[in-house]
Structures are given as C-alpha cells and as structure tokens.
XYZ file of C-alpha atoms in Angstrom:
728
model
C 0.000 0.000 0.000
C 2.751 2.544 0.786
C 4.529 1.596 -2.425
C 1.348 2.209 -4.424
C 0.920 5.613 -2.869
C 4.499 6.565 -3.694
C 4.087 5.568 -7.295
C 0.829 7.509 -7.578
C 2.469 10.614 -6.157
C 5.292 10.287 -8.621
C 2.895 10.012 -11.547
C 1.018 13.089 -10.413
C 4.191 15.103 -10.198
C 5.342 14.029 -13.650
C 1.988 14.939 -15.184
C 2.050 18.281 -13.464
C 5.506 19.098 -14.853
C 4.430 18.035 -18.326
C 1.309 20.251 -18.205
C 3.362 23.203 -17.007
C 5.872 22.675 -19.797
C 3.116 22.472 -22.447
C 1.448 25.556 -21.040
C 4.697 27.538 -21.153
C 5.377 26.407 -24.703
C 1.867 27.415 -25.835
C 2.217 30.837 -24.198
C 5.580 31.355 -25.863
C 4.176 30.369 -29.233
C 1.243 32.737 -28.800
C 3.361 35.693 -27.906
C 5.933 35.133 -30.706
C 5.217 37.185 -33.897
C 7.125 35.810 -36.853
C 7.387 37.839 -40.114
C 5.020 37.091 -42.972
C 6.207 34.641 -45.575
C 7.403 36.462 -48.730
C 5.145 35.668 -51.683
C 4.450 36.846 -55.237
C 8.109 37.120 -56.097
C 8.651 38.875 -59.436
C 11.982 39.541 -61.175
C 12.886 41.691 -64.186
C 16.144 41.768 -66.120
C 16.843 45.318 -67.280
C 19.247 44.663 -70.120
C 22.828 45.598 -69.149
C 21.560 47.512 -66.104
C 20.409 45.270 -63.222
C 18.406 42.269 -62.110
C 15.650 43.346 -59.700
C 13.234 41.240 -57.694
C 10.145 42.327 -55.717
C 7.783 40.455 -53.400
C 4.906 40.907 -50.994
C 3.967 41.878 -48.362
C 5.536 45.242 -48.936
C 5.065 46.393 -45.287
C 5.425 44.413 -42.089
C 3.759 44.949 -38.709
C 7.179 44.810 -36.970
C 10.791 45.536 -37.862
C 11.880 43.011 -40.555
C 15.093 42.220 -42.456
C 15.070 40.584 -45.890
C 17.750 38.426 -47.449
C 17.604 37.418 -51.140
C 19.581 34.289 -52.052
C 20.480 33.695 -55.737
C 21.970 30.820 -57.672
C 23.264 31.603 -61.179
C 25.579 30.212 -63.871
C 23.062 27.443 -64.244
C 23.273 26.571 -60.544
C 27.013 26.538 -60.078
C 27.258 29.801 -58.197
C 25.251 31.456 -55.468
C 25.274 34.752 -53.645
C 23.147 37.016 -51.500
C 21.784 40.417 -52.485
C 24.090 43.035 -50.896
C 22.803 44.628 -47.690
C 22.903 48.159 -49.142
C 20.694 47.016 -52.024
C 18.090 45.470 -49.694
C 16.668 48.222 -47.545
C 15.151 47.189 -44.251
C 11.425 47.144 -44.540
C 11.437 47.402 -48.384
C 10.302 44.408 -50.436
C 12.765 44.689 -53.331
C 16.395 43.951 -54.128
C 18.661 44.448 -57.166
C 21.730 42.520 -58.387
C 24.195 44.681 -60.335
C 26.815 43.860 -62.974
C 29.311 42.251 -63.375
C 27.659 39.303 -61.619
C 24.809 39.367 -64.193
C 25.290 36.820 -66.945
C 23.173 36.354 -70.066
C 21.833 33.968 -71.106
C 21.391 32.237 -67.808
C 18.868 30.665 -65.434
C 18.493 32.029 -61.890
C 16.885 30.713 -58.709
C 15.656 33.179 -56.098
C 14.639 32.631 -52.455
C 13.696 35.386 -49.999
C 14.160 35.139 -46.217
C 12.293 37.408 -43.796
C 13.703 37.822 -40.284
C 12.681 39.750 -37.163
C 13.371 39.502 -33.440
C 11.104 36.492 -33.060
C 12.428 34.340 -35.865
C 13.091 33.646 -39.570
C 10.762 32.492 -42.327
C 11.689 31.589 -45.920
C 9.796 31.873 -49.238
C 9.461 29.243 -51.886
C 12.287 28.935 -54.429
C 11.523 30.570 -57.831
C 13.244 29.991 -61.215
C 13.955 32.676 -63.854
C 15.168 32.624 -67.463
C 16.840 35.944 -68.252
C 15.751 35.970 -71.926
C 12.089 35.633 -70.867
C 12.259 38.505 -68.383
C 14.470 40.884 -70.377
C 13.263 44.495 -70.703
C 14.886 46.988 -73.088
C 14.607 50.710 -73.829
C 11.801 52.062 -76.082
C 12.559 52.921 -79.709
C 12.870 56.520 -80.948
C 10.498 57.630 -83.778
C 12.023 60.307 -85.950
C 9.555 60.443 -88.876
C 5.841 59.912 -89.661
C 4.978 61.179 -93.131
C 2.719 60.457 -96.071
C 4.129 59.095 -99.302
C 3.441 61.071 -102.470
C 0.913 59.335 -104.680
C -0.146 56.822 -102.033
C -3.482 57.598 -100.444
C -4.403 57.086 -96.805
C -0.986 55.891 -95.627
C 1.734 57.048 -93.254
C 5.349 55.806 -93.298
C 6.868 55.573 -89.816
C 10.638 55.491 -89.278
C 12.466 54.878 -85.969
C 15.769 53.842 -84.462
C 16.389 50.427 -82.897
C 17.152 50.688 -79.151
C 20.880 50.825 -78.408
C 20.530 48.650 -75.311
C 19.004 45.665 -77.087
C 20.630 42.306 -77.757
C 21.898 42.102 -81.330
C 21.234 38.415 -81.445
C 17.524 38.774 -80.758
C 14.776 39.839 -83.137
C 12.398 42.460 -81.718
C 8.618 42.545 -81.675
C 6.783 45.876 -81.891
C 3.415 47.364 -81.038
C 2.421 50.547 -82.894
C -0.584 52.501 -81.599
C -2.288 55.433 -83.325
C -5.344 57.703 -83.045
C -6.736 60.788 -84.744
C -5.612 63.999 -83.121
C -9.081 64.871 -81.780
C -9.876 61.390 -80.460
C -9.032 59.573 -77.212
C -9.420 56.048 -78.635
C -6.184 54.252 -79.553
C -5.815 51.569 -82.207
C -2.866 49.133 -82.217
C -0.864 47.186 -84.776
C 1.630 44.401 -83.831
C 4.550 43.297 -86.025
C 8.052 41.764 -85.732
C 11.333 42.855 -87.290
C 13.820 40.061 -87.981
C 16.646 42.246 -89.245
C 18.980 44.087 -86.952
C 19.280 47.274 -89.010
C 19.785 50.438 -87.090
C 16.892 52.270 -88.822
C 13.533 50.584 -89.053
C 10.492 51.439 -91.255
C 6.797 50.550 -91.179
C 3.951 51.627 -93.535
C 0.673 52.277 -91.694
C -2.241 51.903 -94.133
C -6.042 52.057 -94.028
C -6.129 55.585 -92.673
C -8.424 58.471 -93.501
C -7.416 60.936 -96.134
C -6.027 64.306 -95.053
C -6.186 63.454 -91.356
C -3.722 64.049 -88.548
C -2.669 60.998 -86.547
C -0.771 60.633 -83.277
C 1.642 57.647 -83.286
C 3.632 55.877 -80.527
C 5.804 52.708 -80.583
C 7.141 50.125 -78.105
C 9.238 46.969 -78.470
C 10.490 43.839 -76.683
C 12.774 40.875 -77.428
C 10.870 38.144 -79.194
C 11.159 35.716 -76.205
C 10.512 38.293 -73.475
C 7.272 38.888 -71.625
C 8.115 42.480 -70.720
C 7.563 45.369 -73.152
C 9.541 48.521 -73.158
C 7.916 51.821 -72.370
C 6.145 53.816 -75.082
C 8.201 56.089 -77.236
C 7.545 59.802 -77.516
C 4.443 60.548 -79.633
C 4.792 61.718 -83.200
C 2.143 63.424 -85.385
C 1.713 62.678 -89.079
C -0.824 63.794 -91.733
C -2.146 61.689 -94.585
C -2.391 62.981 -98.135
C -5.385 65.080 -99.247
C -8.109 63.679 -101.507
C -11.354 64.816 -103.073
C -14.081 65.671 -100.514
C -15.451 62.669 -98.688
C -19.134 63.656 -98.759
C -21.821 65.865 -97.150
C -24.615 65.515 -94.634
C -27.550 67.604 -95.899
C -30.478 68.944 -93.846
C -33.182 71.628 -94.077
C -35.385 73.906 -91.991
C -38.850 74.521 -93.461
C -40.360 77.933 -92.763
C -43.970 79.163 -93.278
C -44.936 80.246 -96.767
C -45.125 83.961 -97.520
C -48.118 85.874 -98.853
C -46.986 85.514 -102.454
C -46.898 81.705 -102.079
C -43.121 81.338 -101.928
C -41.800 79.099 -99.152
C -38.401 79.837 -97.541
C -36.277 76.713 -97.090
C -32.968 77.010 -95.271
C -30.470 74.421 -96.529
C -27.605 73.371 -94.237
C -24.755 70.935 -94.852
C -21.529 69.792 -93.249
C -18.835 67.205 -93.786
C -20.243 63.699 -93.616
C -19.583 61.542 -90.589
C -16.181 59.892 -91.064
C -14.860 62.644 -93.314
C -11.277 63.801 -92.748
C -10.901 66.401 -90.066
C -8.593 68.552 -92.183
C -10.721 68.256 -95.308
C -11.319 71.617 -96.942
C -13.719 72.453 -99.767
C -13.224 75.281 -102.221
C -16.976 75.651 -102.802
C -20.384 74.020 -103.100
C -22.720 73.516 -106.059
C -26.493 73.402 -105.488
C -29.176 72.582 -108.016
C -32.880 72.036 -107.425
C -36.068 71.551 -109.422
C -39.753 70.609 -108.933
C -40.491 66.910 -108.786
C -40.952 65.343 -112.260
C -39.914 68.578 -113.970
C -36.175 68.767 -114.511
C -36.595 71.483 -117.132
C -36.980 74.042 -114.323
C -33.623 73.205 -112.767
C -31.855 76.097 -111.071
C -28.206 76.149 -110.013
C -26.467 78.024 -107.227
C -22.771 78.186 -106.280
C -21.669 79.258 -102.813
C -18.742 79.031 -100.418
C -20.947 79.020 -97.301
C -22.350 75.953 -95.580
C -25.908 77.293 -95.586
C -28.185 78.762 -98.217
C -31.813 79.878 -98.264
C -34.039 78.871 -101.172
C -37.486 80.212 -102.051
C -39.517 77.345 -103.416
C -43.130 77.026 -104.442
C -45.752 74.905 -102.767
C -44.918 71.757 -104.761
C -42.441 68.980 -103.975
C -38.819 69.789 -104.875
C -35.554 67.864 -105.087
C -32.289 69.426 -103.952
C -28.748 68.221 -104.735
C -25.498 69.498 -103.219
C -21.823 68.615 -103.844
C -18.547 69.994 -102.505
C -15.327 70.238 -104.492
C -11.627 70.989 -104.082
C -8.582 70.875 -106.307
C -8.592 67.072 -106.334
C -12.212 66.471 -107.305
C -15.841 66.460 -106.198
C -17.636 64.749 -103.359
C -20.528 62.316 -103.836
C -23.910 63.986 -104.336
C -26.048 64.667 -101.255
C -29.786 64.463 -102.022
C -32.767 65.871 -100.131
C -36.497 65.869 -100.869
C -38.542 68.944 -99.880
C -42.205 67.908 -99.412
C -45.163 69.891 -100.745
C -46.916 72.315 -98.406
C -50.103 70.239 -98.233
C -48.286 66.893 -97.854
C -48.989 65.068 -94.585
C -45.929 63.501 -93.009
C -46.057 60.250 -91.058
C -45.610 60.022 -87.288
C -44.016 57.101 -85.503
C -42.228 58.376 -82.371
C -44.387 57.610 -79.336
C -42.228 58.873 -76.457
C -38.827 60.426 -75.845
C -36.741 61.279 -72.790
C -33.378 62.854 -71.998
C -31.107 61.857 -69.123
C -27.688 62.948 -67.919
C -24.771 60.637 -67.239
C -21.437 61.599 -65.790
C -20.149 63.281 -68.945
C -22.884 62.815 -71.563
C -26.436 63.773 -72.444
C -28.392 60.728 -73.624
C -31.659 60.989 -75.585
C -33.791 57.876 -76.074
C -37.061 57.396 -77.954
C -39.612 54.726 -78.830
C -40.998 54.079 -82.319
C -44.148 52.370 -83.471
C -42.791 51.676 -86.981
C -40.040 49.012 -86.970
C -39.120 49.751 -90.587
C -37.695 53.150 -89.646
C -34.008 52.720 -88.809
C -32.647 56.167 -89.681
C -33.211 59.281 -87.606
C -32.169 62.893 -87.838
C -31.479 64.564 -84.482
C -31.691 68.368 -84.471
C -30.784 70.638 -81.540
C -30.406 74.373 -80.962
C -30.458 76.719 -77.934
C -33.894 77.977 -76.898
C -33.354 81.732 -76.690
C -35.721 84.717 -76.689
C -34.595 85.631 -80.201
C -34.849 83.567 -83.375
C -32.165 80.837 -83.433
C -29.400 81.626 -85.888
C -27.638 78.260 -85.933
C -28.893 74.678 -85.953
C -26.955 71.495 -85.244
C -27.964 68.086 -86.489
C -26.671 64.535 -86.702
C -27.842 61.384 -88.423
C -28.391 58.218 -86.360
C -28.725 54.756 -87.904
C -29.574 51.351 -86.481
C -30.256 52.808 -83.026
C -32.950 54.591 -81.064
C -30.733 56.681 -78.864
C -28.329 59.551 -79.314
C -25.530 60.809 -77.086
C -23.560 64.030 -77.005
C -20.667 65.069 -74.813
C -21.461 67.718 -72.210
C -18.474 69.723 -73.372
C -20.250 70.378 -76.672
C -23.182 72.124 -74.950
C -23.198 75.247 -72.803
C -24.239 75.046 -69.143
C -27.336 76.984 -68.003
C -28.672 77.009 -71.598
C -31.913 75.319 -72.529
C -31.713 73.227 -75.695
C -34.572 72.186 -77.949
C -33.925 68.643 -79.160
C -36.036 67.219 -81.997
C -35.857 63.759 -83.560
C -37.146 63.267 -87.148
C -37.834 59.743 -88.456
C -36.449 59.167 -91.954
C -37.888 56.416 -94.141
C -36.251 56.369 -97.548
C -36.458 59.889 -98.930
C -39.385 60.932 -96.708
C -39.089 62.704 -93.369
C -41.748 62.218 -90.694
C -43.082 64.478 -87.970
C -40.575 65.310 -85.247
C -40.821 64.701 -81.518
C -39.268 67.461 -79.384
C -38.121 67.880 -75.792
C -36.046 70.405 -73.851
C -32.972 69.696 -71.757
C -30.247 71.361 -69.701
C -26.849 69.784 -69.167
C -26.513 71.821 -65.993
C -28.997 73.988 -64.103
C -28.318 77.011 -61.926
C -30.114 79.688 -59.943
C -31.995 82.207 -62.139
C -29.998 85.357 -62.912
C -32.934 87.633 -62.087
C -36.215 87.293 -60.243
C -39.752 87.949 -61.522
C -41.013 91.512 -61.990
C -44.104 91.766 -59.756
C -47.184 94.009 -59.743
C -50.174 94.319 -57.393
C -53.586 94.780 -59.052
C -57.204 94.861 -57.917
C -56.331 95.932 -54.389
C -59.340 95.508 -52.119
C -60.119 95.604 -48.431
C -58.870 92.079 -47.706
C -57.746 90.853 -51.119
C -55.163 91.664 -53.777
C -54.199 90.099 -57.097
C -50.467 89.547 -57.633
C -49.172 89.239 -61.206
C -45.602 88.699 -62.393
C -43.802 88.289 -65.691
C -41.858 85.271 -66.884
C -38.094 85.472 -66.607
C -36.410 85.763 -70.040
C -35.226 82.404 -71.325
C -31.593 83.491 -71.439
C -31.700 84.316 -67.698
C -33.595 81.317 -66.294
C -30.530 79.018 -66.086
C -32.820 76.028 -65.607
C -36.399 74.795 -65.638
C -38.615 76.947 -63.388
C -40.124 74.438 -60.974
C -42.402 76.789 -58.989
C -42.971 80.329 -57.767
C -43.120 81.301 -54.090
C -44.940 84.478 -52.967
C -43.633 86.081 -49.756
C -45.733 88.818 -48.159
C -45.607 90.535 -44.778
C -47.632 93.241 -43.058
C -45.992 96.102 -41.212
C -44.406 94.713 -38.045
C -46.148 91.423 -38.744
C -45.311 87.794 -39.510
C -44.171 86.779 -42.969
C -46.355 84.370 -44.963
C -45.668 82.465 -48.174
C -47.625 80.765 -50.932
C -46.142 78.356 -53.521
C -47.687 77.881 -56.988
C -46.781 75.885 -60.106
C -44.496 77.253 -62.794
C -47.360 77.724 -65.276
C -49.167 80.202 -62.986
C -48.303 83.889 -63.383
C -51.129 85.337 -61.259
C -52.326 84.645 -57.744
C -54.964 86.209 -55.484
C -54.138 86.744 -51.820
C -57.032 86.703 -49.370
C -57.691 87.209 -45.662
C -55.594 90.361 -45.518
C -56.075 93.088 -42.925
C -58.108 96.178 -43.794
C -56.196 99.442 -44.286
C -52.752 97.836 -43.808
C -49.449 98.250 -45.686
C -47.818 95.070 -47.016
C -44.415 94.217 -48.509
C -44.368 91.485 -51.171
C -41.937 89.714 -53.502
C -42.000 86.585 -55.696
C -39.197 83.997 -55.893
C -38.615 81.792 -58.964
C -36.999 78.416 -58.205
C -35.082 75.865 -60.272
C -33.580 72.571 -59.111
C -30.435 74.511 -58.127
C -32.187 77.175 -56.007
C -34.370 80.282 -56.103
C -34.015 83.974 -56.917
C -36.180 86.731 -55.406
C -37.769 89.292 -57.674
C -38.564 92.954 -57.194
C -40.013 93.960 -53.835
C -43.239 95.961 -53.951
C -45.435 97.687 -51.357
C -49.214 98.053 -51.356
C -51.911 99.067 -48.886
C -55.321 97.501 -48.560
C -58.398 99.734 -48.760
C -60.386 100.969 -45.783
C -63.654 100.563 -47.674
C -64.356 98.587 -50.765
C -66.040 99.733 -53.938
C -68.843 97.265 -53.243
C -69.424 98.809 -49.866
C -69.436 102.303 -51.400
C -71.918 101.130 -53.997
C -74.070 99.513 -51.331
C -74.159 102.669 -49.165
C -74.797 104.887 -52.184
C -77.577 102.587 -53.280
C -79.184 102.745 -49.844
C -78.999 106.555 -49.671
C -80.142 106.998 -53.261
C -82.921 104.479 -52.810
C -84.077 106.263 -49.638
C -84.141 109.629 -51.392
C -86.013 108.139 -54.313
C -88.610 106.597 -52.013
C -88.967 109.936 -50.171
C -89.493 111.798 -53.440
C -92.039 109.246 -54.583
C -93.919 109.495 -51.291
C -93.859 113.290 -51.513
C -95.245 113.219 -55.058
C -97.987 110.785 -54.045
C -98.832 112.932 -51.013
C -98.951 116.056 -53.198
C -101.238 114.421 -55.670
C -103.622 113.300 -52.951
C -103.546 116.528 -50.884
C -102.229 119.335 -53.073
C -103.433 122.182 -50.791
C -101.583 120.872 -47.781
C -98.432 120.406 -49.800
C -98.766 123.928 -51.204
C -99.359 125.329 -47.744
C -96.368 123.378 -46.446
C -94.052 124.599 -49.194
C -95.428 128.083 -49.712
C -97.140 129.330 -46.498
C -99.729 132.199 -46.756
C -98.537 135.689 -45.889
C -101.056 137.562 -43.692
C -102.874 140.490 -45.354
C -102.474 143.670 -43.342
C -105.852 144.899 -44.605
C -107.527 142.102 -42.739
C -105.695 142.780 -39.553
C -107.746 143.401 -36.413
C -106.104 146.793 -35.963
C -108.850 148.373 -38.063
C -111.386 147.591 -35.354
C -109.491 149.614 -32.823
C -110.712 153.028 -34.215
C -114.307 152.375 -35.000
C -116.169 151.842 -38.208
C -115.498 155.183 -39.879
C -112.136 153.969 -41.291
C -113.779 150.968 -42.860
C -115.172 153.306 -45.497
C -113.159 153.008 -48.524
C -110.999 155.957 -49.280
C -111.307 157.309 -52.733
C -108.026 158.269 -54.216
C -109.796 160.668 -56.566
C -111.330 162.463 -53.661
C -107.990 162.458 -51.985
C -106.411 163.960 -55.089
C -109.082 166.649 -55.642
C -107.675 169.031 -53.053
C -104.323 168.462 -54.814
C -105.607 169.595 -58.217
C -104.015 172.672 -59.463
C -105.839 175.486 -60.989
C -105.502 176.342 -64.508
C -102.865 178.935 -63.807
C -100.725 176.407 -61.981
C -101.422 177.677 -58.496
C -102.610 175.443 -55.729
C -106.135 175.844 -54.606
C -106.678 176.508 -50.955
C -107.850 173.507 -49.028
C -108.882 173.010 -45.482
C -108.053 169.565 -44.093
C -110.588 168.017 -41.796
C -109.695 168.008 -38.164
C -109.370 164.186 -37.999
C -107.476 163.706 -41.270
C -104.055 163.478 -39.712
C -105.138 160.965 -37.102
C -106.768 158.749 -39.690
C -103.763 159.016 -41.899
C -101.407 157.979 -39.128
C -103.516 155.219 -37.655
C -104.530 153.619 -41.001
C -101.433 154.418 -42.956
C -101.018 150.818 -43.981
C -104.534 150.422 -45.419
C -104.215 153.732 -47.107
C -101.216 152.701 -49.090
C -102.828 149.405 -50.076
C -105.927 151.125 -51.404
C -103.940 153.793 -53.161
C -101.907 151.039 -54.794
C -105.050 149.237 -55.925
C -106.649 152.340 -57.465
C -103.471 153.572 -59.076
C -103.064 150.293 -60.858
C -106.590 150.647 -62.233
C -105.833 154.064 -63.642
C -102.988 152.753 -65.787
C -100.275 155.025 -66.842
C -102.257 158.279 -66.934
C -100.054 160.065 -64.390
C -96.665 158.913 -65.770
C -94.582 161.832 -66.989
C -92.159 161.543 -69.840
C -88.398 161.849 -69.237
C -88.864 162.049 -65.486
C -86.642 160.008 -63.176
C -88.189 157.973 -60.382
C -87.562 159.453 -56.996
C -87.423 157.453 -53.788
C -88.259 158.861 -50.453
C -87.101 157.094 -47.354
C -88.239 157.681 -43.907
C -86.586 156.665 -40.720
C -89.958 155.295 -39.631
C -90.707 153.323 -42.733
C -89.011 150.107 -43.835
C -86.937 150.477 -46.972
C -88.178 148.556 -50.008
C -85.931 148.563 -53.107
C -87.566 149.362 -56.463
C -88.373 146.769 -59.058
C -86.518 148.671 -61.772
C -84.018 151.458 -61.723
C -85.920 153.539 -64.236
C -89.632 154.267 -64.758
C -91.414 156.505 -67.260
C -91.701 160.154 -66.238
C -95.014 161.458 -64.928
C -97.065 164.235 -66.249
C -96.557 167.364 -64.246
C -99.309 167.983 -61.755
C -99.973 170.159 -58.808
C -98.852 169.063 -55.472
C -102.374 169.474 -54.163
C -101.208 170.744 -50.768
C -103.523 173.403 -49.352
C -102.047 176.739 -48.816
C -103.142 176.870 -45.274
C -101.204 173.783 -44.289
C -98.184 174.315 -42.121
C -94.656 173.627 -43.325
C -94.315 170.509 -41.213
C -97.569 169.201 -42.487
C -96.487 169.895 -46.016
C -93.364 167.792 -45.516
C -95.401 164.884 -44.215
C -97.862 165.119 -47.061
C -95.082 165.376 -49.518
C -93.492 162.256 -48.052
C -96.777 160.415 -48.165
C -97.361 161.428 -51.730
C -93.930 160.304 -52.776
C -94.476 156.857 -51.213
C -96.863 155.735 -53.868
C -97.487 152.075 -54.423
C -95.468 151.873 -57.621
C -92.402 152.938 -55.662
C -92.831 150.541 -52.772
C -93.820 147.103 -54.047
C -94.666 145.079 -57.075
C -98.121 144.977 -58.516
C -100.569 143.014 -56.400
C -97.782 141.826 -54.022
C -98.583 142.404 -50.347
C -95.679 143.423 -48.154
C -95.226 140.973 -45.296
C -93.364 143.528 -43.296
C -96.496 145.742 -43.019
C -98.272 143.323 -40.669
C -98.936 145.123 -37.371
C -96.325 147.734 -38.304
C -98.345 150.802 -37.311
C -96.124 153.684 -36.422
C -97.385 156.915 -34.959
C -96.062 160.329 -35.300
C -97.497 163.697 -34.318
C -98.005 166.158 -37.094
C -98.174 169.824 -36.064
C -100.676 171.820 -38.110
C -101.652 175.444 -37.990
C -104.462 176.331 -35.745
C -106.328 177.992 -38.517
C -106.106 176.623 -42.017
C -105.601 179.102 -44.788
C -108.497 180.142 -46.839
C -108.816 179.269 -50.410
C -107.424 181.826 -52.744
C-alpha cells in the first residue's frame, strides 16, 4: 500500500511538470510574432543595367530584415543580395553587374527575419531571356508618301541597349488627333538594321494621326515603355461627302416658301478636309426642265420654293475632285408627313447627355437629331446629326453650354421621306436664375389683392422653373408664403387686414435654387367699392322713395303740400287793428277824392284847401290800409299820371321800412300840382309830400302784399296850424 501511494504521487508530479511545460510552450508560441512569408516574387532583367526582384507583403507589422539568395551560372554559383541594395522594410532587391550573366537561369529565395524568428519563401526559377526588358525605340519620322493615299510611313531607331542576337517585336498605336481612342498594330522585325520602317495603311485621307511605338525581345514577356508621340498627316483627296439637312419655314403671302439648306462634312470625313466651294441645283419633282443652279462658299443657303415637292442636290469640291452627291427631298406644303415616335426622354450621365425614344414603326431605322439653344430671339444656328440602327443619341457635355436650354427634336427618316418630329427640352446643368420675376399688385381691395408677375427671359432662367413662391408681410407682422406651379403667373391673396401696408416679392426656383424678384409695397383699402356702392344705393334708394312718397302725397292733398311749401302771408288789410278806431275807417278811401284838393288850378297855383280836423289821425292810424288802397286804385288808372323823361324818386323815412324798387328807371309822370292846401303848415307839407312820394309803384310790385307791413303801425305827431288858410 505505501509503495502504491508513492508511485501515484510520482505520476502526479510528472503529469504536473508536463502540463506546465506544455502551457509555457503554448504561451511562448502565442506571444511570438514571426514575419510574414514572402510571396508573389517577381523579377525583371533590365538589359545591361540590373536584375531586380520584388515580393509581398511590402510592409510588415514589426521591424523586418530581408535576405535574397540567388543561384546563377546554371546553378554553379550562389550569392546574396548586398545589404545596401536590400533596404530594411522594403520588399525589393537588385543585383548589379558584373555578376549578371546572359543567357542564364536564376533561382531566387527570400528570407524574412525579425526579433522572433526567420521564415523563408518558396524557391523561384527565372530565365533571363524571358524577363528581359529593353529601352523604347525613338520615332524620328511619320509622313505620307506622295501618290499613295491614306498611308503614313513611320521610321524609328532600334534601341541601343538591345541584344543584337535577338529579333524584336513591336506594337504601334495610333489615333486621330481629336480622339481619345487608340488603335494598335503588332509586327516583328527580324533584321537588326539600325533604322527601321513601317507603312501604316487604311487611314483616312487628309487626317492628322498621333503615333507611338514600343518593343520587346521576341522571347521576353516584358515590353519597353512607349516612345515619344509623333504626329503625321495623310495625303489630301477629293471631298469625302456631305450631310444635308433643311429647316422649313412658313410660306409667304406671295406663295413662296423659304427653305434654309444646311450641310456639313459627312460623318467619317477627314478632319482637315477643306472644300473650295459648293454647287447646289434644285427643281420641282418630275420637272427637270426648271432646274436652277447656285454656287456658294458658305455651308448654308436659303431657297425660295413654291408649294410643290422639290428635289435638292449638293456637292462639294476641291482641287482634287468632287464629293458624292447629297440628295434631299422637300415635301409639298399640303403633304402630310407620317408620325411614328411615341415617347422620348433625356437623361444625364457623368459626362454625356443621352436621348432615347420609342418608335411604333419598326421599318424606320434612320433618324435625324436636331438641336439648338432655346433663346428669346430667333435661333441663328442649328446642329444636327444622323443616327442609324439605333434609337438613342448621345452628345458630350463639353459640346453644350451650361445653363442654356436646348430644344432637341428627332425626325424619323424612311427612304427619302421625313416624318413628324418629336421634341423635348434639356439642360446639361442647371443654376439659380440670374434675375427674379417683376411683380405688380392689381385689384387691391379691403382684404384681397391680385399679384401678377412676368416670366423670366429664357436666357436668364438658367434652368427649368419648378415653382414660384410668394412672400408677403404686413408692417411689423409675420411673414407668410404661398407656392404655386411654374405655369401660374397670377395669384390672389385673401384674408388680408383692412387698411394695412404690405411688402411682397415673388421667388422663382429651379432645381439649383431660387431667386427673389422685385419687392413691392401696397396698402389695402379701408372701404371697398362694393361697400361704397351699397351705401350709395341705400342713400339713393331712400331719397327716391322719399321723393315718390312726396309726389304721391302732393297728388292726394295738393293744398296741404302747397301750404307746407309756400305758407300764406297775412294780409295787413284784414288785420284786427282796423277795429281799434271804429267803423269810420272801414269806409273806402277814394283816391280821386284824396287827389281833388291836390288839383291845381288852370294857372298852376294850388287851390286853398282846409283839411278836416281828424285827417291826420286817420292818416297815421290807417297808414297801412291807405297805401294798399292807393296802390289798388293807381293800378286801375294805368299810366295816366306817368310823366315823360322824369326820373323815379325814392323817399325814405326813418320810420318806414326800406323797399328797393323793381326797376331802376320808370317813365316820367305828367306834371301835376302838389295838391297841398295853402293853409297847411310847413311841417304838415313835408309829411304830405313824403306820403305822396311813397306811392305804391315805388314801394312794391303789382298786387304783391308786403309781409313787413303786418302790425307795423307807427305813430307820429303832425303839427298843423291852428287855422287853415283860406282858399285863394
């Protein structure tokens, strides 16, 4: 039993030591960071310069040294890349002459080492002829050959640092001077001449080409760099051809129809092609006898054709010949063209504008795309391009101007007939409008106003107008806004405050932003025209009803209306004052009797008269009735007492109200005696004279009672002589 326990204890101790050792080894392995194994080893032999190898990874997480081991001379020799050629941390190394031998086969192995250990790459094998890289050739000529069309002859020098024992392979690339697309030609030269030549054919006539060349040994996988570019021009030929198009304008009053012809070099024509002139001839369909010819040096010409169908032909020419004929049919005015384009859209890519359309006629495979800037004035230039075997068209953004709106139309072409176009508008880039809308306020009311604004000129919109926003604000109030569609140029604001000043402006917005227009001020009315009309109608209607009621009342009771408008004036003769002095004054005074004592004798002397003792009292008390009766009797006598050429005399009395005369002049009276008795005193004579001068014709109009005489009795004492004079 004790022996068993000892053995068990020993086994436990051994196992414990083993576990501790394994644990320590695992921890050490975990904490050790070895460098990454070099992979993707690549080597290049730069002829007579160096042998360079590279590998990955290029950067290590910790500090790493690299060692490149080489075997050469077909395995008989080996060496290590010198330390100064293998920089710590860099994944490349170069072997320099004179240890470089050619031809030869090399083996390369790369070791990576850091503080934690070393790791080696796989061994790689290299044939120097297969990895040889030489200098590029030098082109010194690229010219056309006289008499040979569409060809350039390229001459260059063979690289100096190239093995003489090896034939070289070449790649020649070329493009037109205004293109970015390169084309390549590969060929091999077996000879080892210093100067090399190659004829490049199949080019366009009278076109500039950019040419570059590179080479490599026939067995090598590495090409040299490209040589410096050289430009050459092919020989000129007769014009290649023309693309012909037209713009049909409305017929004039005399029946002539303006047709603007336009042409340009056909697609694929040489860039440098130049024409000396253009010949145009045209005639009505089926009537070549009426052919007319025009010669011009411009690329546009306006014809005036009749209403019938015409054919037009155009050619260009230079010193080497004429181009093929370009033909165009001009339809009659009343001819109906076919329509096949159902929809069209334009979209922008990174550097292009793409237009796509859909057609309902599969037979149509040729289209004419026309575009021009949409300006406020009549377009002066049109651009067009023919599209075949496609239903889309692209144009580089650099060929269009930003912030300009372009009208793009696509015409279907079937044979010699042109169908109806489909048009859209497009911008290649939109911006904020240059100016805002010009705004006006009309129909200003109490709580409403109508805002109108004008469209921004096309040249200043800089994009599609998406909407208009109206901003308005009362004095010291909150700002409000209303947004309307781009096709609305008028908007009515409501729920405004009566008799309040407002500030308003309209903003036009594109996809790039908005621009505010002119700021205007207006003030709402305190009372509206409708209210004025309503009040006026009420007042006028009330007056009209009052007048109508008055007329009806007058017709029913005319006396009351007359009495209301023209009240009766009391007659002094009917006054109750006459009853104060008894009945003796009620006897009517006779003016003739009153005048008898005034009669003069035949010799012109006054007769003596003795006034009754109560005459003065009666005269004073009933002075008012006296004048009324005198006036009545004098009017009955007519004009018997009027004297010729005698001025009317007015006598005023401080006790009698003044009454102005009807007329400034009256006929003169006949001379008559005063009729004053000789025995009357001087004071009495004055009173009688005053009474006599106050005759009715001097005081009031005929038959008109004086309202001022009512109850206007004035008394005055007349002093008479105690004894009247006797008659003479």
